[in-house]
Amino acid sequence: MNPLARGHGLVVQELEDELLLYDTKRHRAHHLNQTAALIFCHCDGVRTVAELAELLEAGAPLEARIAVVEETVRVLARKGLLKDPRMVAGVPRRKVLKLGAAALALPVIRSIVAPTPAYAQTALPNGAACTASSQCASGCCCNLITGAVCQDMVLCVPGCLG
Amino acid sequence: MEQLNRLGWAEGIAVRAFGVSVGVRVTDAAALREIVPLLPPGWRPAPPLVRVLYSYVAGGDGPRRGVRRMHLLYRGSALLAGEPAPEPVLDKLEVDLRQLVALASPNRVFVHAGAVGWNGRAILIPGRSVSGKSTLVAEFVRRRATYYSDEYAVIDRRGRVHPYAKPVSMRDFPGARPVDVPVSAFGGVAGTEPLPVGAVVVTGYRRGARFRPQRLSAGAGALELLQHSVAARYRPQRILPALGAATAGATVLRGPRGEAAEAAERILEEVGQE
């Protein structure tokens, strides 16, 4: 089955050659870089993976380009951005690079959970899960083995995240 | 609400801020004088038909000796606060008013961010409370940047940033109660005109860090702003185009910072290169 981008429940904002997507069902926002945006925009259910690969820069071998598309489609499906969310067998990123995809701008899809009004502005208390120190009231997102949590700087032995 | 309406209301005020009309009524006229400075920046008097009505019931000595009445605050018919002292209730009113305007504004996108003007363009510093925004904003203002806000970057649909010039909230240490400092104390002035965005700086204080930012794309910058947008979940159809317009052509920098002076200098260097 050829990949088909989801149409309903998505707010799409074009930013030059990138895309910003907002999933109104899951309240998640996604930023697609140039390569990921190009592939997403052409997932029309008609083009095959090989045809999508032909859209990418011709500097890399076709096999590498197909691997890049497969990986992108897999990630798009996992994030619920394709109409048929069944997983496509993707190629691990390391293997994609080995195939000679270095000449390509690799796809990057960064996602966030859209904030609630309170979360958009409130600093997290100690013990709350975090991804960056700026989220914490203490100013330190401590990178513990069990996961990053907000903690007082002086008590954070492994060190604070950026 | 009917029970509330039956109370004796001494005075009230109806205002409009960023397209949101709000009323506050009080049982004691003296309380209104304390409330007016707490109204959202940029407010103007409005007709009395308002979207949201706050009711402040002043407490104090009761009818009998030894009995004190609580100071109460309602939004509509919902009790927001009830305290023996007026200060925490007035604090709650101030915060709630700002959040309401930020959430309900029909024509502006409120992003939790510091904002200053520099060479005709705005520098935005998105981040939650206690991430060091106000300190960095104050440092910019000391360097002759124009003050726009240390709380919300108010963005219109064309991506321009409008002033939200409340006093700068400074804390002595993380978790300390913030103290409002007028921007003039830093030798600065507040902006009056909307500005296009020149830079988005995603940073937070980390002791001992040097500010060596990574450059991000405009799209990544828009995602960072979305992460701090108050109404992100409610109006993505309006917010995404505004953030897209704001970050188009802007420099986007990300990285932890140490001291504000070093970071401000580096940011101005980076912005100046554009």
Short mmCIF file of C-alpha atoms in Angstrom, two decimals:
data_model
loop_
_atom_site.label_atom_id
_atom_site.label_comp_id
_atom_site.label_asym_id
_atom_site.label_seq_id
_atom_site.Cartn_x
_atom_site.Cartn_y
_atom_site.Cartn_z
CA MET A 1 0.00 0.00 0.00
CA ASN A 2 1.42 3.38 -0.95
CA PRO A 3 1.77 5.95 1.83
CA LEU A 4 -1.03 8.50 2.12
CA ALA A 5 -0.72 11.59 4.30
CA ARG A 6 -3.50 12.22 6.80
CA GLY A 7 -5.76 15.07 5.80
CA HIS A 8 -8.32 15.34 8.59
CA GLY A 9 -7.46 16.69 12.01
CA LEU A 10 -4.19 18.24 10.93
CA VAL A 11 -3.39 21.95 10.81
CA VAL A 12 -0.58 22.41 8.31
CA GLN A 13 1.64 25.46 8.20
CA GLU A 14 4.25 25.80 5.48
CA LEU A 15 7.45 27.57 6.50
CA GLU A 16 9.49 28.03 3.32
CA ASP A 17 10.63 24.44 2.75
CA GLU A 18 9.70 23.11 6.20
CA LEU A 19 6.36 22.15 7.69
CA LEU A 20 4.74 22.68 11.04
CA LEU A 21 1.85 20.30 11.72
CA TYR A 22 -0.65 20.34 14.54
CA ASP A 23 -2.60 17.18 15.27
CA THR A 24 -5.89 18.38 16.73
CA LYS A 25 -6.87 14.87 17.90
CA ARG A 26 -3.71 14.05 19.81
CA HIS A 27 -2.69 17.64 20.61
CA ARG A 28 0.78 17.06 19.29
CA ALA A 29 2.78 19.40 17.10
CA HIS A 30 5.42 18.23 14.64
CA HIS A 31 8.19 20.06 12.86
CA LEU A 32 9.31 18.44 9.61
CA ASN A 33 12.58 19.54 8.08
CA GLN A 34 12.97 19.99 4.34
CA THR A 35 13.42 16.32 3.46
CA ALA A 36 10.67 15.05 5.74
CA ALA A 37 8.32 17.80 4.49
CA LEU A 38 9.02 16.94 0.87
CA ILE A 39 8.21 13.28 1.45
CA PHE A 40 5.11 14.03 3.57
CA CYS A 41 3.70 16.43 0.98
CA HIS A 42 4.02 13.80 -1.75
CA CYS A 43 2.50 10.93 0.23
CA ASP A 44 -0.63 10.96 -1.94
CA GLY A 45 -1.42 7.24 -1.89
CA VAL A 46 -0.44 7.00 -5.55
CA ARG A 47 3.33 7.36 -5.45
CA THR A 48 5.31 4.32 -4.39
CA VAL A 49 8.28 4.51 -2.04
CA ALA A 50 10.59 4.24 -5.06
CA GLU A 51 8.80 7.14 -6.76
CA LEU A 52 9.05 9.22 -3.59
CA ALA A 53 12.76 8.43 -3.49
CA GLU A 54 13.17 9.91 -6.95
CA LEU A 55 12.05 13.27 -5.54
CA LEU A 56 15.12 13.43 -3.31
CA GLU A 57 18.45 14.87 -4.41
CA ALA A 58 20.06 12.70 -7.04
CA GLY A 59 23.50 12.94 -5.37
CA ALA A 60 22.96 9.80 -3.32
CA PRO A 61 22.47 6.25 -4.64
CA LEU A 62 18.86 5.27 -5.27
CA GLU A 63 19.12 2.49 -2.69
CA ALA A 64 20.04 5.09 -0.04
CA ARG A 65 17.24 7.39 -1.10
CA ILE A 66 14.72 4.54 -0.87
CA ALA A 67 16.03 3.76 2.61
CA VAL A 68 15.56 7.41 3.60
CA VAL A 69 11.96 7.41 2.33
CA GLU A 70 11.18 4.11 4.07
CA GLU A 71 12.54 5.44 7.34
CA THR A 72 10.60 8.70 6.97
CA VAL A 73 7.37 6.89 6.14
CA ARG A 74 7.86 4.62 9.14
CA VAL A 75 8.30 7.62 11.45
CA LEU A 76 5.34 9.47 9.91
CA ALA A 77 3.19 6.37 10.43
CA ARG A 78 4.37 5.97 14.01
CA LYS A 79 3.44 9.57 14.75
CA GLY A 80 -0.02 9.11 13.25
CA LEU A 81 0.57 11.43 10.32
CA LEU A 82 -0.36 8.90 7.63
CA LYS A 83 -3.87 7.78 6.84
CA ASP A 84 -2.99 4.13 7.19
CA PRO A 85 -1.03 3.92 10.42
CA ARG A 86 0.23 0.39 9.76
CA MET A 87 3.97 0.35 10.21
CA VAL A 88 6.13 0.19 7.18
CA ALA A 89 9.32 -1.78 7.63
CA GLY A 90 11.88 0.97 7.98
CA VAL A 91 15.62 0.92 7.73
CA PRO A 92 17.64 1.89 10.82
CA ARG A 93 19.20 5.32 10.55
CA ARG A 94 22.73 3.93 10.90
CA LYS A 95 22.15 1.67 7.94
CA VAL A 96 20.71 4.55 5.94
CA LEU A 97 23.97 6.43 6.46
CA LYS A 98 26.02 3.38 5.50
CA LEU A 99 24.10 3.14 2.26
CA GLY A 100 25.60 6.45 1.25
CA ALA A 101 22.82 8.80 2.21
CA ALA A 102 25.30 11.29 3.63
CA ALA A 103 24.82 13.40 0.50
CA LEU A 104 21.17 13.82 1.47
CA ALA A 105 19.71 16.12 4.08
CA LEU A 106 18.36 13.43 6.39
CA PRO A 107 14.74 13.71 7.47
CA VAL A 108 14.12 15.12 10.93
CA ILE A 109 10.71 15.11 12.58
CA ARG A 110 10.61 16.75 15.98
CA SER A 111 7.43 16.45 18.00
CA ILE A 112 6.03 17.99 21.14
CA VAL A 113 2.90 17.57 23.17
CA ALA A 114 1.04 20.87 22.88
CA PRO A 115 1.04 22.63 26.23
CA THR A 116 -2.00 23.26 28.36
CA PRO A 117 -2.33 26.95 29.29
CA ALA A 118 -0.83 26.32 32.72
CA TYR A 119 2.01 24.16 31.43
CA ALA A 120 2.99 26.80 28.87
CA GLN A 121 4.18 29.02 31.65
CA THR A 122 4.60 27.13 34.89
CA ALA A 123 7.94 25.84 35.97
CA LEU A 124 7.97 22.18 37.01
CA PRO A 125 8.47 21.25 40.65
CA ASN A 126 11.24 18.96 41.89
CA GLY A 127 10.59 15.34 41.00
CA ALA A 128 8.64 16.13 37.82
CA ALA A 129 9.88 14.57 34.57
CA CYS A 130 11.68 17.08 32.35
CA THR A 131 13.70 17.35 29.17
CA ALA A 132 15.52 20.66 29.73
CA SER A 133 16.66 22.64 32.77
CA SER A 134 14.64 25.66 31.67
CA GLN A 135 11.46 23.69 32.48
CA CYS A 136 12.31 23.31 36.16
CA ALA A 137 11.64 25.76 39.00
CA SER A 138 15.02 24.74 40.44
CA GLY A 139 16.74 25.51 37.13
CA CYS A 140 18.09 21.96 36.93
CA CYS A 141 16.74 19.02 34.96
CA CYS A 142 18.85 16.27 36.52
CA ASN A 143 19.92 13.54 34.12
CA LEU A 144 19.43 10.49 36.34
CA ILE A 145 19.78 6.89 35.10
CA THR A 146 16.10 6.32 35.78
CA GLY A 147 15.14 9.34 33.69
CA ALA A 148 15.50 13.11 33.82
CA VAL A 149 13.66 14.87 36.66
CA CYS A 150 13.73 18.35 38.15
CA GLN A 151 16.03 18.53 41.15
CA ASP A 152 18.01 21.08 43.15
CA MET A 153 21.30 21.81 41.40
CA VAL A 154 23.45 20.99 44.42
CA LEU A 155 21.85 17.55 44.73
CA CYS A 156 22.23 16.66 41.06
CA VAL A 157 25.35 14.50 40.89
CA PRO A 158 25.12 13.35 37.24
CA GLY A 159 24.69 16.95 36.09
CA CYS A 160 21.88 19.11 34.76
CA LEU A 161 20.66 18.88 31.21
CA GLY A 162 20.89 21.93 28.95
CA MET B 1 -24.40 33.75 40.85
CA GLU B 2 -27.74 35.10 42.04
CA GLN B 3 -26.53 35.03 45.62
CA LEU B 4 -23.44 36.93 44.56
CA ASN B 5 -25.51 39.47 42.67
CA ARG B 6 -27.53 40.15 45.81
CA LEU B 7 -24.46 41.38 47.68
CA GLY B 8 -24.05 45.11 47.97
CA TRP B 9 -21.60 46.14 45.26
CA ALA B 10 -19.96 49.47 45.96
CA GLU B 11 -18.14 50.00 42.68
CA GLY B 12 -16.91 48.30 39.55
CA ILE B 13 -14.79 48.74 36.44
CA ALA B 14 -15.11 47.35 32.93
CA VAL B 15 -11.99 47.17 30.78
CA ARG B 16 -10.82 45.76 27.49
CA ALA B 17 -7.33 44.34 26.95
CA PHE B 18 -6.15 42.70 23.71
CA GLY B 19 -9.75 42.22 22.60
CA VAL B 20 -10.99 40.63 25.85
CA SER B 21 -13.55 42.52 27.92
CA VAL B 22 -13.44 41.98 31.65
CA GLY B 23 -15.28 43.49 34.60
CA VAL B 24 -14.32 43.65 38.26
CA ARG B 25 -16.80 44.63 40.96
CA VAL B 26 -16.00 45.19 44.61
CA THR B 27 -17.95 45.44 47.85
CA ASP B 28 -15.59 48.13 49.13
CA ALA B 29 -14.77 51.10 46.90
CA ALA B 30 -11.30 51.41 48.46
CA ALA B 31 -10.41 47.94 47.11
CA LEU B 32 -10.89 49.13 43.54
CA ARG B 33 -7.97 51.55 43.90
CA GLU B 34 -5.76 48.56 44.75
CA ILE B 35 -7.14 46.53 41.87
CA VAL B 36 -6.63 49.07 39.07
CA PRO B 37 -2.81 48.70 39.05
CA LEU B 38 -3.28 44.92 38.75
CA LEU B 39 -5.25 45.10 35.49
CA PRO B 40 -3.55 43.60 32.41
CA PRO B 41 -1.07 45.88 30.58
CA GLY B 42 -2.63 47.86 27.77
CA TRP B 43 -6.15 47.92 29.25
CA ARG B 44 -8.67 50.56 28.27
CA PRO B 45 -12.09 51.41 29.74
CA ALA B 46 -14.88 49.44 28.07
CA PRO B 47 -18.69 49.34 28.05
CA PRO B 48 -20.13 47.51 31.05
CA LEU B 49 -21.29 44.46 29.11
CA VAL B 50 -18.28 42.21 29.69
CA ARG B 51 -17.29 38.68 28.77
CA VAL B 52 -16.00 37.72 32.22
CA LEU B 53 -16.94 39.25 35.55
CA TYR B 54 -14.76 39.06 38.66
CA SER B 55 -16.29 39.76 42.07
CA TYR B 56 -14.12 40.80 44.98
CA VAL B 57 -15.74 40.60 48.39
CA ALA B 58 -13.65 42.55 50.84
CA GLY B 59 -13.13 40.87 54.20
CA GLY B 60 -11.92 42.28 57.46
CA ASP B 61 -13.61 42.78 60.79
CA GLY B 62 -16.94 41.04 61.11
CA PRO B 63 -20.13 42.31 62.71
CA ARG B 64 -19.13 40.73 66.04
CA ARG B 65 -15.96 41.17 68.03
CA GLY B 66 -13.36 38.49 67.37
CA VAL B 67 -14.90 37.50 64.04
CA ARG B 68 -13.04 38.27 60.81
CA ARG B 69 -14.47 37.78 57.37
CA MET B 70 -12.42 36.29 54.56
CA HIS B 71 -11.47 38.21 51.44
CA LEU B 72 -13.10 36.34 48.56
CA LEU B 73 -12.58 36.35 44.82
CA TYR B 74 -14.97 34.88 42.25
CA ARG B 75 -14.70 34.51 38.49
CA GLY B 76 -18.30 34.30 37.38
CA SER B 77 -19.80 32.14 40.12
CA ALA B 78 -16.62 30.10 40.73
CA LEU B 79 -14.71 30.83 43.91
CA LEU B 80 -11.05 31.42 42.99
CA ALA B 81 -9.63 32.43 46.35
CA GLY B 82 -10.61 32.98 49.95
CA GLU B 83 -8.01 34.22 52.42
CA PRO B 84 -7.94 36.11 55.70
CA ALA B 85 -5.53 38.66 54.16
CA PRO B 86 -6.27 40.62 50.97
CA GLU B 87 -2.79 40.33 49.37
CA PRO B 88 -2.93 36.67 48.23
CA VAL B 89 -6.43 37.23 46.87
CA LEU B 90 -5.34 40.30 44.91
CA ASP B 91 -2.28 38.34 43.66
CA LYS B 92 -4.64 35.63 42.43
CA LEU B 93 -6.80 38.22 40.68
CA GLU B 94 -3.77 39.70 38.89
CA VAL B 95 -2.51 36.30 37.70
CA ASP B 96 -5.95 35.10 36.65
CA LEU B 97 -6.70 38.29 34.72
CA ARG B 98 -3.45 37.97 32.76
CA GLN B 99 -4.00 34.30 32.03
CA LEU B 100 -7.57 34.93 30.93
CA VAL B 101 -6.54 37.65 28.50
CA ALA B 102 -3.68 35.48 27.20
CA LEU B 103 -5.99 32.55 26.63
CA ALA B 104 -9.04 34.36 25.28
CA SER B 105 -7.53 37.11 23.12
CA PRO B 106 -9.19 36.74 19.71
CA ASN B 107 -6.57 38.56 17.67
CA ARG B 108 -3.24 38.02 19.42
CA VAL B 109 -1.10 34.98 20.18
CA PHE B 110 0.37 35.00 23.67
CA VAL B 111 3.66 33.17 24.01
CA HIS B 112 5.24 32.89 27.42
CA ALA B 113 8.46 34.71 26.58
CA GLY B 114 10.58 37.72 27.30
CA ALA B 115 10.69 40.29 24.50
CA VAL B 116 12.91 43.27 23.77
CA GLY B 117 13.38 45.51 20.74
CA TRP B 118 16.79 45.88 19.14
CA ASN B 119 17.49 47.84 15.96
CA GLY B 120 13.84 47.77 14.98
CA ARG B 121 13.37 44.03 15.50
CA ALA B 122 12.25 41.97 18.46
CA ILE B 123 14.33 39.41 20.30
CA LEU B 124 12.14 36.73 21.90
CA ILE B 125 13.23 34.51 24.78
CA PRO B 126 10.56 31.81 25.22
CA GLY B 127 10.52 29.91 28.50
CA ARG B 128 8.55 29.02 31.56
CA SER B 129 8.66 30.87 34.85
CA VAL B 130 12.02 30.82 36.62
CA SER B 131 13.96 29.98 33.45
CA GLY B 132 15.83 33.29 33.70
CA LYS B 133 13.86 35.27 31.11
CA SER B 134 13.49 38.38 33.25
CA THR B 135 17.18 38.46 34.12
CA LEU B 136 18.13 38.28 30.46
CA VAL B 137 15.51 40.85 29.50
CA ALA B 138 16.83 43.22 32.18
CA GLU B 139 20.36 42.72 30.83
CA PHE B 140 19.22 43.62 27.32
CA VAL B 141 17.46 46.71 28.65
CA ARG B 142 20.65 47.79 30.43
CA ARG B 143 22.29 47.60 26.99
CA ARG B 144 19.71 50.03 25.59
CA ALA B 145 17.27 47.51 24.17
CA THR B 146 13.62 48.60 24.27
CA TYR B 147 11.52 46.71 26.78
CA TYR B 148 8.49 44.83 25.45
CA SER B 149 7.76 42.21 28.11
CA ASP B 150 9.25 39.73 30.52
CA GLU B 151 6.14 37.59 30.59
CA TYR B 152 4.34 37.37 27.26
CA ALA B 153 5.41 37.99 23.69
CA VAL B 154 2.15 39.20 22.16
CA ILE B 155 2.17 38.32 18.46
CA ASP B 156 -0.31 39.41 15.80
CA ARG B 157 -1.24 37.45 12.69
CA ARG B 158 1.49 39.19 10.69
CA GLY B 159 4.07 37.91 13.15
CA ARG B 160 4.76 41.27 14.76
CA VAL B 161 5.38 41.59 18.49
CA HIS B 162 3.32 44.08 20.50
CA PRO B 163 4.27 45.64 23.84
CA TYR B 164 3.08 43.97 27.02
CA ALA B 165 4.95 46.31 29.29
CA LYS B 166 4.33 45.17 32.83
CA PRO B 167 7.07 45.82 35.41
CA VAL B 168 9.96 43.35 35.27
CA SER B 169 9.54 40.49 37.77
CA MET B 170 12.86 39.80 39.43
CA ARG B 171 13.60 36.96 41.85
CA ASP B 172 16.55 36.77 44.23
CA PHE B 173 16.76 33.01 43.75
CA PRO B 174 14.67 30.27 42.07
CA GLY B 175 11.44 29.80 43.98
CA ALA B 176 11.63 33.21 45.66
CA ARG B 177 8.63 35.50 45.43
CA PRO B 178 9.12 37.86 42.46
CA VAL B 179 9.44 41.59 43.04
CA ASP B 180 8.14 43.98 40.38
CA VAL B 181 10.79 46.44 39.21
CA PRO B 182 9.90 49.28 36.80
CA VAL B 183 11.83 49.15 33.56
CA SER B 184 13.18 52.64 34.26
CA ALA B 185 15.18 51.12 37.14
CA PHE B 186 17.30 49.41 34.49
CA GLY B 187 17.68 52.66 32.58
CA GLY B 188 15.30 51.49 29.87
CA VAL B 189 12.10 52.50 28.17
CA ALA B 190 9.12 50.44 27.06
CA GLY B 191 8.34 49.98 23.38
CA THR B 192 5.15 51.34 21.90
CA GLU B 193 5.14 50.07 18.31
CA PRO B 194 4.82 46.49 17.02
CA LEU B 195 8.08 44.98 15.76
CA PRO B 196 8.93 42.09 13.42
CA VAL B 197 10.88 39.28 15.07
CA GLY B 198 14.64 39.35 14.56
CA ALA B 199 15.65 36.48 16.83
CA VAL B 200 14.23 33.68 18.95
CA VAL B 201 16.59 32.62 21.71
CA VAL B 202 15.80 29.33 23.42
CA THR B 203 17.86 29.29 26.56
CA GLY B 204 17.77 28.76 30.28
CA TYR B 205 20.18 29.51 33.07
CA ARG B 206 22.73 26.84 33.97
CA ARG B 207 25.38 27.69 36.49
CA GLY B 208 28.84 27.84 34.96
CA ALA B 209 27.61 27.37 31.38
CA ARG B 210 29.00 29.40 28.50
CA PHE B 211 26.52 30.46 25.89
CA ARG B 212 27.51 28.61 22.71
CA PRO B 213 24.22 28.50 20.85
CA GLN B 214 23.27 26.17 18.07
CA ARG B 215 21.46 27.74 15.14
CA LEU B 216 18.07 26.27 14.34
CA SER B 217 15.76 26.66 11.37
CA ALA B 218 12.73 28.95 11.33
CA GLY B 219 10.45 25.92 11.63
CA ALA B 220 12.27 24.68 14.72
CA GLY B 221 11.93 28.19 16.17
CA ALA B 222 8.19 28.17 15.49
CA LEU B 223 7.89 24.83 17.31
CA GLU B 224 9.74 26.30 20.31
CA LEU B 225 7.33 29.23 20.39
CA LEU B 226 4.35 26.89 20.05
CA GLN B 227 5.60 24.97 23.08
CA HIS B 228 5.08 28.14 25.14
CA SER B 229 1.87 29.38 23.50
CA VAL B 230 -0.88 29.75 26.05
CA ALA B 231 -3.74 28.86 23.69
CA ALA B 232 -1.88 26.26 21.61
CA ARG B 233 -4.51 23.59 22.22
CA TYR B 234 -7.46 25.85 21.57
CA ARG B 235 -6.64 27.84 18.45
CA PRO B 236 -3.88 26.10 16.47
CA GLN B 237 -5.47 27.33 13.21
CA ARG B 238 -4.68 30.91 14.20
CA ILE B 239 -1.51 30.30 16.14
CA LEU B 240 0.50 28.37 13.56
CA PRO B 241 0.29 31.05 10.83
CA ALA B 242 1.19 33.78 13.34
CA LEU B 243 4.21 31.84 14.61
CA GLY B 244 5.21 30.98 11.05
CA ALA B 245 5.12 34.66 10.11
CA ALA B 246 7.01 35.58 13.27
CA THR B 247 9.91 33.20 12.71
CA ALA B 248 10.24 33.63 8.94
CA GLY B 249 13.61 35.26 8.46
CA ALA B 250 14.41 35.28 12.18
CA THR B 251 17.64 33.97 13.70
CA VAL B 252 16.88 31.04 16.01
CA LEU B 253 19.46 30.19 18.67
CA ARG B 254 19.35 27.43 21.28
CA GLY B 255 21.65 26.54 24.15
CA PRO B 256 22.03 26.89 27.91
CA ARG B 257 23.47 30.11 29.21
CA GLY B 258 25.50 31.11 32.23
CA GLU B 259 25.62 34.74 33.23
CA ALA B 260 23.13 37.03 31.51
CA ALA B 261 25.77 39.61 30.51
CA GLU B 262 27.81 37.10 28.52
CA ALA B 263 24.71 35.64 26.86
CA ALA B 264 23.27 39.05 25.97
CA GLU B 265 26.55 40.13 24.37
CA ARG B 266 26.74 36.94 22.32
CA ILE B 267 23.11 37.17 21.23
CA LEU B 268 23.53 40.77 20.10
CA GLU B 269 26.63 39.74 18.14
CA GLU B 270 24.70 36.95 16.43
CA VAL B 271 21.71 39.18 15.68
CA GLY B 272 23.99 41.94 14.44
CA GLN B 273 25.53 39.62 11.87
CA GLU B 274 22.21 39.21 10.08
#
